[in-house]
Amino acid sequence: MSVKRRVLVTGSSRGIGKAVADRLRADGFEVVTHSVRSSGTDLQFDVSDREACRKAIEADIEKNGPYYGVVLNAGINRDNVFPGMEDAEWDQVLDTDLGGFYNVLKPCVMPMIAAHFKGRIVAMSSVSGLIGNRGQVNYSAAKAGVIGAVKALAVELARRGITVNAVAPGLIETDMSEALADMQDEMKKAIPMRRLGTADEVAAVVSFLFRDEAAYVTRQVISVNGGLA
């Protein structure tokens, strides 16, 4: 690539985020990694903390230049049936998974526009944001909100040539799914392909959205779920 293309990938110390970071790096992008506290990443901040996001991102942009792209992957889940859900379980998930969309992108977008980058923004939603899931009213609400935010922002940035899309993974082999190992046989029965997906399969879709050939793909939700929805 003739122009340095820096890409911020949040939540990239493990799982889907790490697979995305590795794939984009292999594609030739300069990847800026992020986690809440891992010393092995370039940036450390809590995406639910607006001021921390702003300070860390603005400092990085000032020092190294604006981002060509952003992958919003950082997120949490706090599963519980709705009648038993605690206030904190609702607030933490909405503040991180939906609030993080605003907190991370707000300091990134204007520098991207000013640099005249025909850049890429990809937000991780979830199959739960498309069809809902028992015990995940908070998570489903947040991930559905991400889809709405993606569609609106895509309209705002389309004239700038900046694409904004969502990727909605289904059941993927990650630390989260390993915690549900005793339920995996039942989970697989609900998936037409009868298996969990891999983080690399999700990363491949993000990689496609970052290609020059994907410049006309925007305002879309691409599911990676083995036919689950």
Short mmCIF file of C-alpha atoms in Angstrom, two decimals:
data_model
loop_
_atom_site.label_atom_id
_atom_site.label_comp_id
_atom_site.label_asym_id
_atom_site.label_seq_id
_atom_site.Cartn_x
_atom_site.Cartn_y
_atom_site.Cartn_z
CA MET A 1 0.00 0.00 0.00
CA SER A 2 1.39 3.37 -1.00
CA VAL A 3 -0.31 5.25 1.85
CA LYS A 4 0.09 4.22 5.47
CA ARG A 5 -3.24 2.78 6.56
CA ARG A 6 -3.55 2.60 10.33
CA VAL A 7 -6.42 0.57 11.74
CA LEU A 8 -7.57 0.54 15.36
CA VAL A 9 -9.02 -2.78 16.51
CA THR A 10 -10.58 -2.62 19.97
CA GLY A 11 -10.65 -5.67 22.19
CA SER A 12 -7.85 -7.25 20.18
CA SER A 13 -5.89 -9.11 22.84
CA ARG A 14 -7.77 -12.38 22.27
CA GLY A 15 -10.62 -14.13 20.49
CA ILE A 16 -12.29 -12.50 17.50
CA GLY A 17 -10.47 -9.21 18.03
CA LYS A 18 -7.05 -10.87 17.91
CA ALA A 19 -8.00 -12.84 14.81
CA VAL A 20 -9.15 -9.62 13.12
CA ALA A 21 -5.96 -7.79 14.09
CA ASP A 22 -3.80 -10.64 12.81
CA ARG A 23 -5.71 -10.85 9.52
CA LEU A 24 -5.61 -7.11 8.84
CA ARG A 25 -1.90 -7.02 9.65
CA ALA A 26 -1.36 -9.86 7.16
CA ASP A 27 -3.36 -7.82 4.63
CA GLY A 28 -0.81 -5.03 4.94
CA PHE A 29 -2.48 -2.64 7.38
CA GLU A 30 -0.70 -1.06 10.33
CA VAL A 31 -2.79 -2.36 13.20
CA VAL A 32 -3.18 -0.48 16.48
CA THR A 33 -4.22 -3.03 19.10
CA HIS A 34 -6.27 -2.31 22.20
CA SER A 35 -7.37 -3.92 25.43
CA VAL A 36 -8.57 -2.72 28.80
CA ARG A 37 -5.34 -3.49 30.59
CA SER A 38 -3.09 -5.89 28.65
CA SER A 39 0.47 -4.60 28.42
CA GLY A 40 0.80 -6.52 25.15
CA THR A 41 -1.41 -4.07 23.25
CA ASP A 42 -0.68 -0.58 21.90
CA LEU A 43 -3.52 1.17 23.73
CA GLN A 44 -5.16 0.43 27.06
CA PHE A 45 -8.48 1.97 28.10
CA ASP A 46 -12.02 1.01 29.05
CA VAL A 47 -14.32 1.68 26.09
CA SER A 48 -17.14 2.54 28.49
CA ASP A 49 -15.04 5.41 29.90
CA ARG A 50 -15.60 8.30 27.49
CA GLU A 51 -12.83 10.51 28.81
CA ALA A 52 -10.29 7.68 28.83
CA CYS A 53 -11.19 6.83 25.22
CA ARG A 54 -10.86 10.42 24.10
CA LYS A 55 -7.51 11.01 25.77
CA ALA A 56 -5.89 7.77 24.57
CA ILE A 57 -7.17 7.99 21.00
CA GLU A 58 -6.46 11.69 20.54
CA ALA A 59 -2.93 11.22 21.88
CA ASP A 60 -2.29 8.34 19.48
CA ILE A 61 -3.69 10.25 16.51
CA GLU A 62 -1.65 13.33 17.35
CA LYS A 63 1.53 11.28 17.55
CA ASN A 64 1.03 8.81 14.71
CA GLY A 65 -1.70 10.17 12.45
CA PRO A 66 -5.40 9.43 11.90
CA TYR A 67 -6.87 5.99 11.48
CA TYR A 68 -7.85 4.73 8.06
CA GLY A 69 -10.20 2.30 9.74
CA VAL A 70 -11.70 1.24 13.04
CA VAL A 71 -12.99 -2.17 14.10
CA LEU A 72 -15.22 -1.91 17.15
CA ASN A 73 -14.87 -5.34 18.71
CA ALA A 74 -14.54 -4.72 22.46
CA GLY A 75 -17.58 -5.87 24.39
CA ILE A 76 -18.89 -7.77 27.39
CA ASN A 77 -21.88 -9.87 28.33
CA ARG A 78 -23.64 -10.20 31.68
CA ASP A 79 -26.27 -12.84 31.03
CA ASN A 80 -29.29 -13.19 33.27
CA VAL A 81 -33.03 -13.65 32.81
CA PHE A 82 -34.74 -10.28 32.77
CA PRO A 83 -36.68 -10.58 36.08
CA GLY A 84 -33.43 -11.41 37.86
CA MET A 85 -31.25 -8.89 36.07
CA GLU A 86 -29.41 -6.42 38.27
CA ASP A 87 -29.19 -2.74 37.37
CA ALA A 88 -25.41 -3.06 37.05
CA GLU A 89 -25.74 -5.95 34.58
CA TRP A 90 -27.89 -3.78 32.33
CA ASP A 91 -25.77 -0.65 32.67
CA GLN A 92 -22.39 -2.34 32.20
CA VAL A 93 -23.41 -4.08 28.98
CA LEU A 94 -25.14 -1.04 27.45
CA ASP A 95 -22.32 1.32 28.49
CA THR A 96 -19.66 -0.98 27.01
CA ASP A 97 -21.24 -2.60 23.98
CA LEU A 98 -23.31 0.37 22.77
CA GLY A 99 -21.75 3.34 24.57
CA GLY A 100 -18.35 2.16 23.36
CA PHE A 101 -19.51 2.76 19.77
CA TYR A 102 -19.82 6.48 20.49
CA ASN A 103 -16.89 6.75 22.87
CA VAL A 104 -14.38 5.20 20.47
CA LEU A 105 -15.62 6.60 17.18
CA LYS A 106 -16.25 10.20 18.27
CA PRO A 107 -12.52 11.13 18.43
CA CYS A 108 -11.72 9.05 15.31
CA VAL A 109 -14.17 10.22 12.68
CA MET A 110 -13.26 13.88 12.14
CA PRO A 111 -9.52 13.16 11.74
CA MET A 112 -10.45 10.45 9.23
CA ILE A 113 -12.59 12.94 7.29
CA ALA A 114 -9.92 15.67 7.47
CA ALA A 115 -7.34 13.25 6.05
CA HIS A 116 -9.68 12.55 3.11
CA PHE A 117 -9.46 8.83 3.82
CA LYS A 118 -12.08 6.72 2.10
CA GLY A 119 -11.89 4.65 5.22
CA ARG A 120 -13.61 1.71 6.83
CA ILE A 121 -15.61 1.33 10.04
CA VAL A 122 -16.75 -2.13 11.11
CA ALA A 123 -18.72 -2.73 14.30
CA MET A 124 -19.22 -6.15 15.84
CA SER A 125 -22.87 -6.83 16.51
CA SER A 126 -24.21 -10.33 17.19
CA VAL A 127 -26.88 -12.78 16.15
CA SER A 128 -28.42 -11.82 19.50
CA GLY A 129 -28.92 -8.31 18.14
CA LEU A 130 -30.82 -9.72 15.16
CA ILE A 131 -33.08 -12.33 16.73
CA GLY A 132 -32.76 -11.86 20.50
CA ASN A 133 -31.71 -14.52 22.94
CA ARG A 134 -33.06 -15.73 26.26
CA GLY A 135 -31.04 -14.39 29.16
CA GLN A 136 -29.54 -11.65 27.02
CA VAL A 137 -32.05 -8.82 26.98
CA ASN A 138 -29.24 -6.40 27.85
CA TYR A 139 -26.78 -7.83 25.30
CA SER A 140 -29.43 -8.11 22.57
CA ALA A 141 -30.51 -4.51 23.16
CA ALA A 142 -26.94 -3.25 22.96
CA LYS A 143 -26.09 -5.22 19.82
CA ALA A 144 -29.32 -4.21 18.11
CA GLY A 145 -28.47 -0.62 19.00
CA VAL A 146 -25.10 -1.02 17.32
CA ILE A 147 -26.87 -2.04 14.12
CA GLY A 148 -29.06 1.07 14.24
CA ALA A 149 -26.03 3.27 14.88
CA VAL A 150 -24.13 1.66 11.99
CA LYS A 151 -26.98 2.26 9.56
CA ALA A 152 -27.35 5.92 10.54
CA LEU A 153 -23.62 6.68 10.55
CA ALA A 154 -23.22 4.97 7.18
CA VAL A 155 -25.67 7.47 5.68
CA GLU A 156 -23.80 10.41 7.22
CA LEU A 157 -20.39 9.29 5.97
CA ALA A 158 -21.30 7.85 2.57
CA ARG A 159 -20.53 11.07 0.67
CA ARG A 160 -17.05 11.01 2.20
CA GLY A 161 -16.44 7.54 0.79
CA ILE A 162 -16.20 6.07 4.30
CA THR A 163 -18.03 2.77 4.62
CA VAL A 164 -19.75 1.72 7.85
CA ASN A 165 -20.88 -1.87 8.30
CA ALA A 166 -21.71 -4.36 11.02
CA VAL A 167 -20.62 -7.98 11.32
CA ALA A 168 -22.94 -10.18 13.36
CA PRO A 169 -21.26 -13.39 14.54
CA GLY A 170 -23.26 -16.32 15.78
CA LEU A 171 -21.81 -18.94 18.10
CA ILE A 172 -18.04 -18.70 17.68
CA GLU A 173 -15.28 -20.75 19.30
CA THR A 174 -13.94 -18.27 21.87
CA ASP A 175 -13.34 -18.10 25.62
CA MET A 176 -17.01 -17.18 25.99
CA SER A 177 -18.21 -20.32 24.22
CA GLU A 178 -15.73 -22.49 26.13
CA ALA A 179 -17.44 -21.38 29.33
CA LEU A 180 -20.61 -22.99 27.91
CA ALA A 181 -18.91 -26.27 27.02
CA ASP A 182 -21.56 -28.38 28.75
CA MET A 183 -24.24 -26.76 26.57
CA GLN A 184 -22.45 -26.92 23.23
CA ASP A 185 -24.13 -30.10 21.97
CA GLU A 186 -27.54 -28.52 22.42
CA MET A 187 -26.33 -25.25 20.96
CA LYS A 188 -25.06 -26.99 17.82
CA LYS A 189 -28.47 -28.56 17.23
CA ALA A 190 -29.89 -25.07 16.67
CA ILE A 191 -27.28 -24.29 13.99
CA PRO A 192 -28.02 -25.63 10.50
CA MET A 193 -24.29 -26.27 9.92
CA ARG A 194 -24.13 -28.17 13.23
CA ARG A 195 -20.91 -26.55 14.38
CA LEU A 196 -19.55 -23.40 15.96
CA GLY A 197 -17.78 -20.89 13.78
CA THR A 198 -14.17 -19.83 14.18
CA ALA A 199 -12.68 -16.43 14.90
CA ASP A 200 -10.76 -16.65 11.63
CA GLU A 201 -14.01 -17.01 9.71
CA VAL A 202 -15.28 -13.79 11.26
CA ALA A 203 -11.95 -12.07 10.57
CA ALA A 204 -12.19 -13.05 6.91
CA VAL A 205 -15.44 -11.08 6.56
CA VAL A 206 -13.85 -8.01 8.18
CA SER A 207 -10.90 -8.41 5.83
CA PHE A 208 -13.26 -8.34 2.85
CA LEU A 209 -14.92 -5.14 4.08
CA PHE A 210 -11.50 -3.46 4.25
CA ARG A 211 -10.59 -4.30 0.65
CA ASP A 212 -10.61 -1.63 -2.04
CA GLU A 213 -13.12 -3.82 -3.89
CA ALA A 214 -15.60 -3.38 -1.01
CA ALA A 215 -15.77 0.40 -1.39
CA TYR A 216 -19.43 0.23 -2.47
CA VAL A 217 -20.53 -1.95 0.45
CA THR A 218 -21.91 0.17 3.26
CA ARG A 219 -24.85 0.25 5.72
CA GLN A 220 -24.92 -3.56 5.76
CA VAL A 221 -25.11 -6.24 8.44
CA ILE A 222 -23.20 -9.36 7.45
CA SER A 223 -23.99 -12.41 9.56
CA VAL A 224 -21.46 -15.16 10.23
CA ASN A 225 -23.60 -17.76 11.95
CA GLY A 226 -23.81 -21.04 10.06
CA GLY A 227 -27.40 -20.36 9.05
CA LEU A 228 -28.65 -19.72 12.60
CA ALA A 229 -30.56 -16.60 11.52
#
